């Protein structure tokens, strides 16, 4: 890990207490972040600008992951649900 280098860092409007995280789109153009505030947000990778904001869970979001083709991403919550979200694979 001596060669690890920080590429980007953005302040987030999300609370990462004991849950949450982020997942990078396979094209590297955007990322999804979510956590304790129950909102799922999509951000532009280059600028950090929020592109989308969605709510569907009723408990803190514990995990999220893009599908390998980038057309969908999944979020898992403490409320016992997994939600699938459709996105644009080209962006």
XYZ file of C-alpha atoms in Angstrom:
91
model
C 0.000 0.000 0.000
C 2.983 2.304 -0.129
C 2.028 3.249 -3.679
C -1.557 4.207 -2.762
C -2.414 7.756 -3.748
C -5.513 9.812 -2.964
C -7.201 10.704 -6.266
C -10.253 12.707 -5.157
C -11.832 13.939 -1.954
C -15.209 15.647 -1.624
C -17.203 16.861 1.375
C -20.416 14.848 1.524
C -23.886 15.859 2.730
C -24.147 12.334 4.167
C -23.518 10.998 7.653
C -21.246 7.949 7.665
C -21.610 6.836 11.284
C -21.663 3.034 11.300
C -22.963 2.458 7.803
C -22.825 3.666 4.251
C -20.133 4.143 1.705
C -19.686 4.742 -1.990
C -19.407 2.872 -5.283
C -17.756 4.107 -8.478
C -19.542 3.693 -11.825
C -17.643 1.263 -14.109
C -16.984 4.107 -16.596
C -15.437 6.174 -13.782
C -17.636 9.193 -14.481
C -19.866 9.196 -11.396
C -20.295 7.564 -8.027
C -23.112 6.717 -5.639
C -22.863 7.502 -1.923
C -25.328 6.762 0.867
C -25.445 6.407 4.625
C -27.353 7.257 7.788
C -29.591 9.959 6.305
C -31.577 7.422 4.163
C -30.887 9.247 0.872
C -29.033 7.721 -2.080
C -27.042 10.328 -3.983
C -25.277 10.207 -7.348
C -22.300 12.539 -7.830
C -20.127 13.558 -10.763
C -16.664 12.029 -10.292
C -14.704 14.997 -11.670
C -16.535 17.821 -9.895
C -18.240 16.195 -6.906
C -21.515 17.882 -7.941
C -24.671 16.072 -6.868
C -26.498 14.803 -9.972
C -29.380 12.843 -8.410
C -30.924 12.253 -4.994
C -33.313 9.376 -4.228
C -35.119 8.104 -1.162
C -36.529 4.620 -0.889
C -35.192 3.110 2.328
C -36.614 3.475 5.822
C -33.401 2.675 7.653
C -29.714 3.562 7.319
C -28.118 2.382 4.090
C -25.399 -0.167 4.801
C -24.068 -0.968 1.327
C -24.279 -0.039 -2.349
C -22.752 -1.400 -5.538
C -22.924 -0.714 -9.268
C -23.629 -3.623 -11.609
C -20.624 -4.457 -13.821
C -22.367 -3.009 -16.901
C -23.263 0.218 -15.058
C -26.973 0.104 -15.968
C -28.147 -0.402 -12.385
C -26.921 -0.148 -8.834
C -28.179 -1.822 -5.690
C -28.488 -0.450 -2.164
C -29.015 -2.452 1.017
C -30.530 -1.028 4.168
C -30.947 -1.753 7.830
C -34.696 -1.759 7.086
C -34.233 -5.236 5.592
C -34.650 -4.232 1.943
C -32.439 -4.204 -1.112
C -33.399 -1.693 -3.770
C -32.313 -1.708 -7.416
C -31.929 1.625 -9.160
C -31.726 2.164 -12.915
C -29.080 4.508 -14.248
C -27.549 5.500 -17.583
C -24.709 3.080 -18.380
C -22.999 5.588 -20.692
C -22.478 8.261 -18.058
